[in-house]
Amino acid sequence: MNQPHQNPIVGVIGSAGGYGRWLCQFFAERMGLQVIGHDPSDSSSVAPEALAARADVLLFSVPISVTQQAIEHFAQLNPARAEQQLWLDITSVKQMPVEAMLRSPAEVVGLHPMAAPPKTPTLSGRPLVVCEGRLQQWRPWLDAFLTASEAACVHCTPEEHDQRMAAIQNVVHGLHLAQFLSLARSSGSLSSPADYLPFRTTGFEADLATTARMLQADHRLYTDILLHNPNALTALQGVQATLSEIIDALARRDRQALLAGPFAEVSAWFGETMRGEGHRTFERIGYLLADLAVEPHVFIHLERDQPGSLRQLLEAFESAAINIDSLHSSRSAQGEVHFRIGVARDTSAAALRTVVQQIERSGLGRQVNG
Ligand SMILES: NC(=O)c1ccc[n+]([C@@H]2O[C@H](COP(=O)([O-])OP(=O)(O)OC[C@H]3O[C@@H](n4cnc5c(N)ncnc54)[C@H](O)[C@@H]3O)[C@@H](O)[C@H]2O)c1
Ligand SMILES: O=C(O)C(=O)C[C@]1(C(=O)O)C=C[C@@H](O)C=C1
């Protein structure tokens, strides 16, 4: 017998999208649940009427601009069934979808994973915002789902979420766009960001990476986040005003105004602990980026994910008398763990090739592209 509150059928709306695919895999593989999906771009997916009737948990993962419409469509499909269901969404804004879901008779929780769909099977190490709208019968299952997600859950109201996201998303996205738009326009048509990289600081490289990440993603997602967060305009106008203050002080060449205003105020607001922690984070990023720039290097994927594999890899380099300068793990686009091994500058290409061949022949690992 189906026990909906323990082993629900999960219906993902937007199942062919980036997060939709990740979620379908998560519910099926990590939670062992039956998953059905609806997505107009996947002709093999389930029709809305069938999904509304069969699923016990509905999860909306559609573009922000069509979210309200999609929720309202499902709300009128099968209200009697909705009374027994849990409705979730992962939209990047929370007031609009949670209010729309609450107009149905379902139990309602709004979610927001604070990262693009990860290459890992869970959200381990990533924050997940949880906005409980109406939750009773489904609480134990929601708790089990959040535990399985391995996310760092943070609970708040939809209003609080949208306020925080104005600072965490709208300002970060808007300012990075403005920063590089201004640079692009002032640099002339023949230049590119690559011309700035030989002169880079850690801060510039981190800003460039943040901007590039946005540009590689769906631009509609970012414009939607700006247009649908009710606090975006005020937050960006606030930054415009404080930037004007700094520019005015600079135009007057007023060092005292800069010190007593922006520097003193922000420094006091950070406090000693946050200043210290942020400083150490920046140092870590700086050393990481410096390590990643060291040549020569090789990327190795270890075939056996078990204790002792890494030691054997290090031994292979030791036996070949190659000195390792840096060692970092990262993930490929397919989610495989890679070790980036930076070696001493005087290591010859032939010596590096020989050790890689030996690692591959022994079945320990294989060379991959970073
Ligand atoms: N990508 C991210 O970085 C990220 C991070 C956190 C949260 N989110 C949120 O996740 C949601 C989905 O984002 P995504 O990046 O997966 O987008 P996506 O564009 O990759 O996927 C959206 C999917 O929804 C489908 N769709 C469109 N209209 C539909 C409808 N009426 N009914 C059913 N399906 C429909 C599309 O065909 C597409 O496959 C958004 O609300 C977004 O704000 C995205
Ligand atoms: O690319 C990433 O990992 C992101 O953090 C994506 C990002 C963001 O840039 O704010 C984009 C949309 C989501 O709502 C959450 C996070």
CSV table of N, CA and C in Angstrom, one decimal, residues 144-263:
chain,number,residue,atom,x,y,z
A,144,ALA,N,12.9,14.6,6.8
A,144,ALA,CA,13.7,13.6,6.2
A,144,ALA,C,14.4,14.0,4.9
A,145,PHE,N,13.6,14.7,4.1
A,145,PHE,CA,14.1,15.3,2.8
A,145,PHE,C,15.2,16.3,3.0
A,146,LEU,N,15.0,17.2,4.0
A,146,LEU,CA,16.1,18.2,4.2
A,146,LEU,C,17.4,17.5,4.8
A,147,THR,N,17.2,16.5,5.6
A,147,THR,CA,18.4,15.8,6.1
A,147,THR,C,19.1,15.1,5.0
A,148,ALA,N,18.3,14.4,4.1
A,148,ALA,CA,18.9,13.7,2.9
A,148,ALA,C,19.6,14.7,2.0
A,149,SER,N,19.1,15.9,1.9
A,149,SER,CA,19.7,16.9,1.0
A,149,SER,C,21.2,17.3,1.5
A,150,GLU,N,21.4,17.1,2.8
A,150,GLU,CA,22.7,17.5,3.4
A,150,GLU,C,23.0,18.9,3.3
A,151,ALA,N,22.0,19.8,3.0
A,151,ALA,CA,22.2,21.2,2.9
A,151,ALA,C,22.3,21.9,4.2
A,152,ALA,N,22.9,23.1,4.3
A,152,ALA,CA,22.9,23.9,5.5
A,152,ALA,C,21.6,24.7,5.5
A,153,CYS,N,20.6,24.2,6.1
A,153,CYS,CA,19.2,24.8,6.0
A,153,CYS,C,19.2,26.0,6.9
A,154,VAL,N,18.5,27.1,6.3
A,154,VAL,CA,18.3,28.3,7.1
A,154,VAL,C,16.8,28.6,6.9
A,155,HIS,N,16.1,28.8,8.1
A,155,HIS,CA,14.7,29.0,8.0
A,155,HIS,C,14.3,30.5,8.2
A,156,CYS,N,13.4,31.0,7.4
A,156,CYS,CA,13.0,32.4,7.5
A,156,CYS,C,11.6,32.5,6.8
A,157,THR,N,11.1,33.7,6.9
A,157,THR,CA,9.8,34.0,6.2
A,157,THR,C,10.1,34.4,4.7
A,158,PRO,N,9.1,34.2,3.8
A,158,PRO,CA,9.4,34.6,2.4
A,158,PRO,C,9.8,36.1,2.3
A,159,GLU,N,9.3,37.0,3.2
A,159,GLU,CA,9.6,38.4,3.1
A,159,GLU,C,11.1,38.6,3.5
A,160,GLU,N,11.5,37.9,4.6
A,160,GLU,CA,12.9,38.0,5.0
A,160,GLU,C,13.8,37.5,3.9
A,161,HIS,N,13.4,36.4,3.3
A,161,HIS,CA,14.2,35.8,2.2
A,161,HIS,C,14.5,36.9,1.1
A,162,ASP,N,13.4,37.5,0.7
A,162,ASP,CA,13.5,38.4,-0.5
A,162,ASP,C,14.3,39.7,-0.1
A,163,GLN,N,14.2,40.0,1.2
A,163,GLN,CA,15.0,41.2,1.7
A,163,GLN,C,16.5,40.8,1.6
A,164,ARG,N,16.8,39.6,2.2
A,164,ARG,CA,18.3,39.2,2.2
A,164,ARG,C,18.8,39.0,0.8
A,165,MET,N,17.9,38.5,-0.1
A,165,MET,CA,18.4,38.2,-1.5
A,165,MET,C,18.7,39.5,-2.3
A,166,ALA,N,18.0,40.6,-1.9
A,166,ALA,CA,18.3,41.9,-2.5
A,166,ALA,C,19.8,42.2,-2.4
A,167,ALA,N,20.3,41.9,-1.2
A,167,ALA,CA,21.8,42.1,-0.9
A,167,ALA,C,22.6,41.0,-1.5
A,168,ILE,N,22.2,39.8,-1.3
A,168,ILE,CA,23.0,38.6,-1.7
A,168,ILE,C,23.0,38.4,-3.2
A,169,GLN,N,21.9,38.6,-3.8
A,169,GLN,CA,21.8,38.4,-5.3
A,169,GLN,C,21.7,39.7,-6.1
A,170,ASN,N,20.7,40.5,-5.9
A,170,ASN,CA,20.5,41.6,-6.8
A,170,ASN,C,21.7,42.6,-6.8
A,171,VAL,N,22.2,42.9,-5.6
A,171,VAL,CA,23.3,43.8,-5.5
A,171,VAL,C,24.6,43.2,-6.1
A,172,VAL,N,24.8,41.9,-5.8
A,172,VAL,CA,26.0,41.3,-6.3
A,172,VAL,C,25.9,41.2,-7.9
A,173,HIS,N,24.8,40.8,-8.4
A,173,HIS,CA,24.6,40.6,-9.8
A,173,HIS,C,24.7,42.0,-10.5
A,174,GLY,N,23.9,43.0,-10.0
A,174,GLY,CA,23.8,44.3,-10.6
A,174,GLY,C,25.2,45.0,-10.6
A,175,LEU,N,25.9,44.9,-9.4
A,175,LEU,CA,27.2,45.6,-9.3
A,175,LEU,C,28.3,45.0,-10.2
A,176,HIS,N,28.3,43.7,-10.3
A,176,HIS,CA,29.3,43.0,-11.2
A,176,HIS,C,29.0,43.4,-12.7
A,177,LEU,N,27.7,43.4,-13.0
A,177,LEU,CA,27.4,43.8,-14.4
A,177,LEU,C,27.8,45.2,-14.7
A,178,ALA,N,27.5,46.1,-13.7
A,178,ALA,CA,27.9,47.5,-13.9
A,178,ALA,C,29.4,47.7,-14.0
A,179,GLN,N,30.1,47.0,-13.1
A,179,GLN,CA,31.6,47.0,-13.1
A,179,GLN,C,32.2,46.7,-14.4
A,180,PHE,N,31.7,45.5,-15.0
A,180,PHE,CA,32.3,45.1,-16.3
A,180,PHE,C,31.7,45.8,-17.5
A,181,LEU,N,30.5,46.3,-17.4
A,181,LEU,CA,29.9,47.1,-18.5
A,181,LEU,C,30.7,48.4,-18.6
A,182,SER,N,31.0,49.0,-17.5
A,182,SER,CA,31.8,50.2,-17.5
A,182,SER,C,33.2,50.0,-18.0
A,183,LEU,N,33.8,48.8,-17.6
A,183,LEU,CA,35.1,48.5,-18.1
A,183,LEU,C,35.1,48.2,-19.6
A,184,ALA,N,34.1,47.5,-20.1
A,184,ALA,CA,34.0,47.1,-21.5
A,184,ALA,C,33.9,48.4,-22.3
A,185,ARG,N,33.1,49.3,-21.8
A,185,ARG,CA,32.8,50.5,-22.6
A,185,ARG,C,34.1,51.4,-22.6
A,186,SER,N,34.8,51.5,-21.5
A,186,SER,CA,35.9,52.4,-21.4
A,186,SER,C,37.2,51.8,-22.0
A,187,SER,N,37.2,50.4,-22.2
A,187,SER,CA,38.4,49.8,-22.7
A,187,SER,C,38.5,49.8,-24.3
A,188,GLY,N,37.4,50.1,-24.9
A,188,GLY,CA,37.4,50.1,-26.4
A,188,GLY,C,37.2,48.7,-27.0
A,189,SER,N,36.8,48.7,-28.2
A,189,SER,CA,36.3,47.4,-28.8
A,189,SER,C,37.3,46.4,-29.1
A,190,LEU,N,38.6,46.8,-29.1
A,190,LEU,CA,39.7,45.8,-29.4
A,190,LEU,C,40.2,45.0,-28.2
A,191,SER,N,39.8,45.5,-27.0
A,191,SER,CA,40.3,44.8,-25.8
A,191,SER,C,39.4,43.7,-25.3
A,192,SER,N,39.8,43.0,-24.3
A,192,SER,CA,39.0,41.9,-23.7
A,192,SER,C,39.5,41.8,-22.2
A,193,PRO,N,38.7,41.2,-21.4
A,193,PRO,CA,39.1,41.0,-20.0
A,193,PRO,C,40.5,40.3,-19.9
A,194,ALA,N,40.8,39.5,-20.9
A,194,ALA,CA,42.1,38.8,-20.8
A,194,ALA,C,43.3,39.8,-20.8
A,195,ASP,N,43.1,41.0,-21.3
A,195,ASP,CA,44.2,42.0,-21.3
A,195,ASP,C,44.5,42.5,-19.9
A,196,TYR,N,43.5,42.3,-19.0
A,196,TYR,CA,43.7,42.8,-17.7
A,196,TYR,C,44.3,41.7,-16.8
A,197,LEU,N,44.2,40.4,-17.2
A,197,LEU,CA,44.6,39.3,-16.3
A,197,LEU,C,46.1,39.3,-15.9
A,198,PRO,N,47.0,39.7,-16.8
A,198,PRO,CA,48.4,39.6,-16.4
A,198,PRO,C,48.7,40.6,-15.2
A,199,PHE,N,47.8,41.6,-15.1
A,199,PHE,CA,48.0,42.6,-14.0
A,199,PHE,C,47.1,42.3,-12.8
A,200,ARG,N,46.5,41.1,-12.7
A,200,ARG,CA,45.4,40.9,-11.8
A,200,ARG,C,45.8,40.9,-10.3
A,201,THR,N,44.8,41.3,-9.5
A,201,THR,CA,44.8,41.0,-8.1
A,201,THR,C,43.8,39.9,-7.8
A,202,THR,N,43.9,39.4,-6.6
A,202,THR,CA,42.9,38.3,-6.2
A,202,THR,C,41.5,38.9,-6.3
A,203,GLY,N,41.3,40.1,-5.8
A,203,GLY,CA,39.9,40.7,-5.9
A,203,GLY,C,39.4,40.8,-7.3
A,204,PHE,N,40.3,41.3,-8.2
A,204,PHE,CA,39.8,41.4,-9.6
A,204,PHE,C,39.5,40.1,-10.2
A,205,GLU,N,40.3,39.1,-9.9
A,205,GLU,CA,40.1,37.8,-10.5
A,205,GLU,C,38.8,37.1,-10.0
A,206,ALA,N,38.5,37.4,-8.7
A,206,ALA,CA,37.3,36.8,-8.1
A,206,ALA,C,36.1,37.5,-8.7
A,207,ASP,N,36.2,38.8,-8.9
A,207,ASP,CA,35.1,39.6,-9.5
A,207,ASP,C,34.8,39.1,-11.0
A,208,LEU,N,35.9,38.9,-11.7
A,208,LEU,CA,35.8,38.4,-13.1
A,208,LEU,C,35.2,37.1,-13.1
A,209,ALA,N,35.5,36.2,-12.2
A,209,ALA,CA,34.9,34.8,-12.2
A,209,ALA,C,33.5,34.9,-11.8
A,210,THR,N,33.1,35.8,-10.9
A,210,THR,CA,31.7,35.9,-10.5
A,210,THR,C,30.9,36.3,-11.7
A,211,THR,N,31.4,37.3,-12.5
A,211,THR,CA,30.7,37.8,-13.6
A,211,THR,C,30.6,36.8,-14.7
A,212,ALA,N,31.7,36.1,-15.0
A,212,ALA,CA,31.8,35.1,-16.0
A,212,ALA,C,30.8,34.0,-15.7
A,213,ARG,N,30.7,33.6,-14.5
A,213,ARG,CA,29.7,32.6,-14.1
A,213,ARG,C,28.3,33.0,-14.4
A,214,MET,N,28.0,34.2,-14.2
A,214,MET,CA,26.6,34.8,-14.5
A,214,MET,C,26.4,34.7,-16.0
A,215,LEU,N,27.5,35.2,-16.7
A,215,LEU,CA,27.3,35.3,-18.2
A,215,LEU,C,27.2,33.9,-18.8
A,216,GLN,N,27.8,32.9,-18.2
A,216,GLN,CA,27.7,31.5,-18.8
A,216,GLN,C,26.3,30.9,-18.5
A,217,ALA,N,25.6,31.4,-17.5
A,217,ALA,CA,24.3,30.8,-17.2
A,217,ALA,C,23.2,31.5,-18.1
A,218,ASP,N,22.0,31.1,-17.8
A,218,ASP,CA,20.8,31.7,-18.6
A,218,ASP,C,20.6,33.1,-18.2
A,219,HIS,N,20.8,34.1,-19.1
A,219,HIS,CA,20.7,35.5,-18.8
A,219,HIS,C,19.3,35.8,-18.3
A,220,ARG,N,18.3,35.0,-18.7
A,220,ARG,CA,16.9,35.3,-18.3
A,220,ARG,C,16.7,35.0,-16.8
A,221,LEU,N,17.5,34.0,-16.3
A,221,LEU,CA,17.4,33.7,-14.9
A,221,LEU,C,17.8,35.0,-14.1
A,222,TYR,N,18.9,35.6,-14.5
A,222,TYR,CA,19.4,36.8,-13.8
A,222,TYR,C,18.5,38.0,-13.9
A,223,THR,N,17.9,38.2,-15.1
A,223,THR,CA,17.0,39.3,-15.3
A,223,THR,C,15.8,39.1,-14.5
A,224,ASP,N,15.3,37.8,-14.5
A,224,ASP,CA,14.1,37.5,-13.7
A,224,ASP,C,14.3,37.7,-12.2
A,225,ILE,N,15.5,37.4,-11.7
A,225,ILE,CA,15.8,37.6,-10.3
A,225,ILE,C,15.7,39.1,-9.9
A,226,LEU,N,16.3,39.9,-10.9
A,226,LEU,CA,16.2,41.4,-10.7
A,226,LEU,C,14.8,41.9,-10.7
A,227,LEU,N,14.0,41.4,-11.7
A,227,LEU,CA,12.7,41.9,-12.0
A,227,LEU,C,11.7,41.5,-11.0
A,228,HIS,N,11.9,40.3,-10.4
A,228,HIS,CA,10.8,39.7,-9.5
A,228,HIS,C,11.1,39.8,-8.0
A,229,ASN,N,12.3,40.3,-7.6
A,229,ASN,CA,12.5,40.5,-6.2
A,229,ASN,C,12.0,41.9,-5.9
A,230,PRO,N,11.0,42.1,-5.0
A,230,PRO,CA,10.4,43.4,-4.8
A,230,PRO,C,11.3,44.4,-4.2
A,231,ASN,N,12.5,43.9,-3.7
A,231,ASN,CA,13.4,44.8,-3.0
A,231,ASN,C,14.6,45.2,-3.9
A,232,ALA,N,14.7,44.7,-5.1
A,232,ALA,CA,15.9,44.9,-5.9
A,232,ALA,C,16.2,46.4,-6.2
A,233,LEU,N,15.1,47.1,-6.6
A,233,LEU,CA,15.3,48.5,-7.0
A,233,LEU,C,15.8,49.3,-5.9
A,234,THR,N,15.2,49.2,-4.7
A,234,THR,CA,15.6,50.0,-3.5
A,234,THR,C,17.1,49.6,-3.2
A,235,ALA,N,17.4,48.3,-3.2
A,235,ALA,CA,18.8,47.9,-2.8
A,235,ALA,C,19.8,48.5,-3.7
A,236,LEU,N,19.5,48.5,-5.0
A,236,LEU,CA,20.5,49.0,-6.0
A,236,LEU,C,20.6,50.5,-6.0
A,237,GLN,N,19.4,51.2,-5.7
A,237,GLN,CA,19.4,52.6,-5.5
A,237,GLN,C,20.3,53.0,-4.3
A,238,GLY,N,20.2,52.2,-3.2
A,238,GLY,CA,21.0,52.4,-2.0
A,238,GLY,C,22.5,52.4,-2.4
A,239,VAL,N,22.9,51.4,-3.2
A,239,VAL,CA,24.3,51.3,-3.5
A,239,VAL,C,24.7,52.5,-4.4
A,240,GLN,N,23.8,52.9,-5.3
A,240,GLN,CA,24.0,54.0,-6.2
A,240,GLN,C,24.3,55.3,-5.3
A,241,ALA,N,23.5,55.5,-4.3
A,241,ALA,CA,23.7,56.6,-3.4
A,241,ALA,C,25.0,56.6,-2.7
A,242,THR,N,25.4,55.4,-2.1
A,242,THR,CA,26.7,55.4,-1.4
A,242,THR,C,27.9,55.5,-2.3
A,243,LEU,N,27.7,55.0,-3.5
A,243,LEU,CA,28.8,55.1,-4.5
A,243,LEU,C,28.9,56.6,-4.9
A,244,SER,N,27.8,57.3,-5.0
A,244,SER,CA,27.9,58.8,-5.3
A,244,SER,C,28.6,59.5,-4.1
A,245,GLU,N,28.4,59.0,-2.9
A,245,GLU,CA,29.1,59.7,-1.7
A,245,GLU,C,30.6,59.5,-1.9
A,246,ILE,N,31.0,58.3,-2.2
A,246,ILE,CA,32.4,58.0,-2.4
A,246,ILE,C,33.0,58.8,-3.6
A,247,ILE,N,32.3,58.9,-4.7
A,247,ILE,CA,32.7,59.6,-5.8
A,247,ILE,C,32.9,61.1,-5.5
A,248,ASP,N,31.9,61.7,-4.7
A,248,ASP,CA,31.9,63.1,-4.3
A,248,ASP,C,33.1,63.4,-3.5
A,249,ALA,N,33.4,62.5,-2.5
A,249,ALA,CA,34.6,62.7,-1.7
A,249,ALA,C,35.9,62.6,-2.5
A,250,LEU,N,35.9,61.7,-3.5
A,250,LEU,CA,37.1,61.6,-4.3
A,250,LEU,C,37.2,62.9,-5.2
A,251,ALA,N,36.1,63.4,-5.7
A,251,ALA,CA,36.2,64.6,-6.6
A,251,ALA,C,36.7,65.7,-5.8
A,252,ARG,N,36.4,65.8,-4.5
A,252,ARG,CA,36.9,66.9,-3.6
A,252,ARG,C,38.3,66.6,-3.1
A,253,ARG,N,38.8,65.4,-3.4
A,253,ARG,CA,40.1,64.8,-2.8
A,253,ARG,C,40.1,64.9,-1.3
A,254,ASP,N,39.0,64.5,-0.7
A,254,ASP,CA,38.7,64.6,0.7
A,254,ASP,C,39.0,63.3,1.4
A,255,ARG,N,40.3,63.1,1.8
A,255,ARG,CA,40.7,61.9,2.5
A,255,ARG,C,39.9,61.7,3.8
A,256,GLN,N,39.7,62.7,4.5
A,256,GLN,CA,39.0,62.6,5.8
A,256,GLN,C,37.6,62.1,5.7
A,257,ALA,N,36.9,62.6,4.6
A,257,ALA,CA,35.6,62.1,4.4
A,257,ALA,C,35.5,60.6,4.0
A,258,LEU,N,36.5,60.2,3.3
A,258,LEU,CA,36.6,58.7,2.9
A,258,LEU,C,36.9,57.9,4.2
A,259,LEU,N,37.8,58.4,5.0
A,259,LEU,CA,38.2,57.6,6.2
A,259,LEU,C,37.1,57.6,7.2
A,260,ALA,N,36.5,58.8,7.5
A,260,ALA,CA,35.5,58.9,8.6
A,260,ALA,C,34.2,58.3,8.1
A,261,GLY,N,33.9,58.4,6.8
A,261,GLY,CA,32.7,57.9,6.3
A,261,GLY,C,32.7,56.4,6.0
A,262,PRO,N,32.9,56.0,4.7
A,262,PRO,CA,32.8,54.6,4.2
A,262,PRO,C,33.7,53.7,5.0
A,263,PHE,N,35.0,54.0,5.1
A,263,PHE,CA,35.9,53.1,5.8
A,263,PHE,C,35.6,52.8,7.2
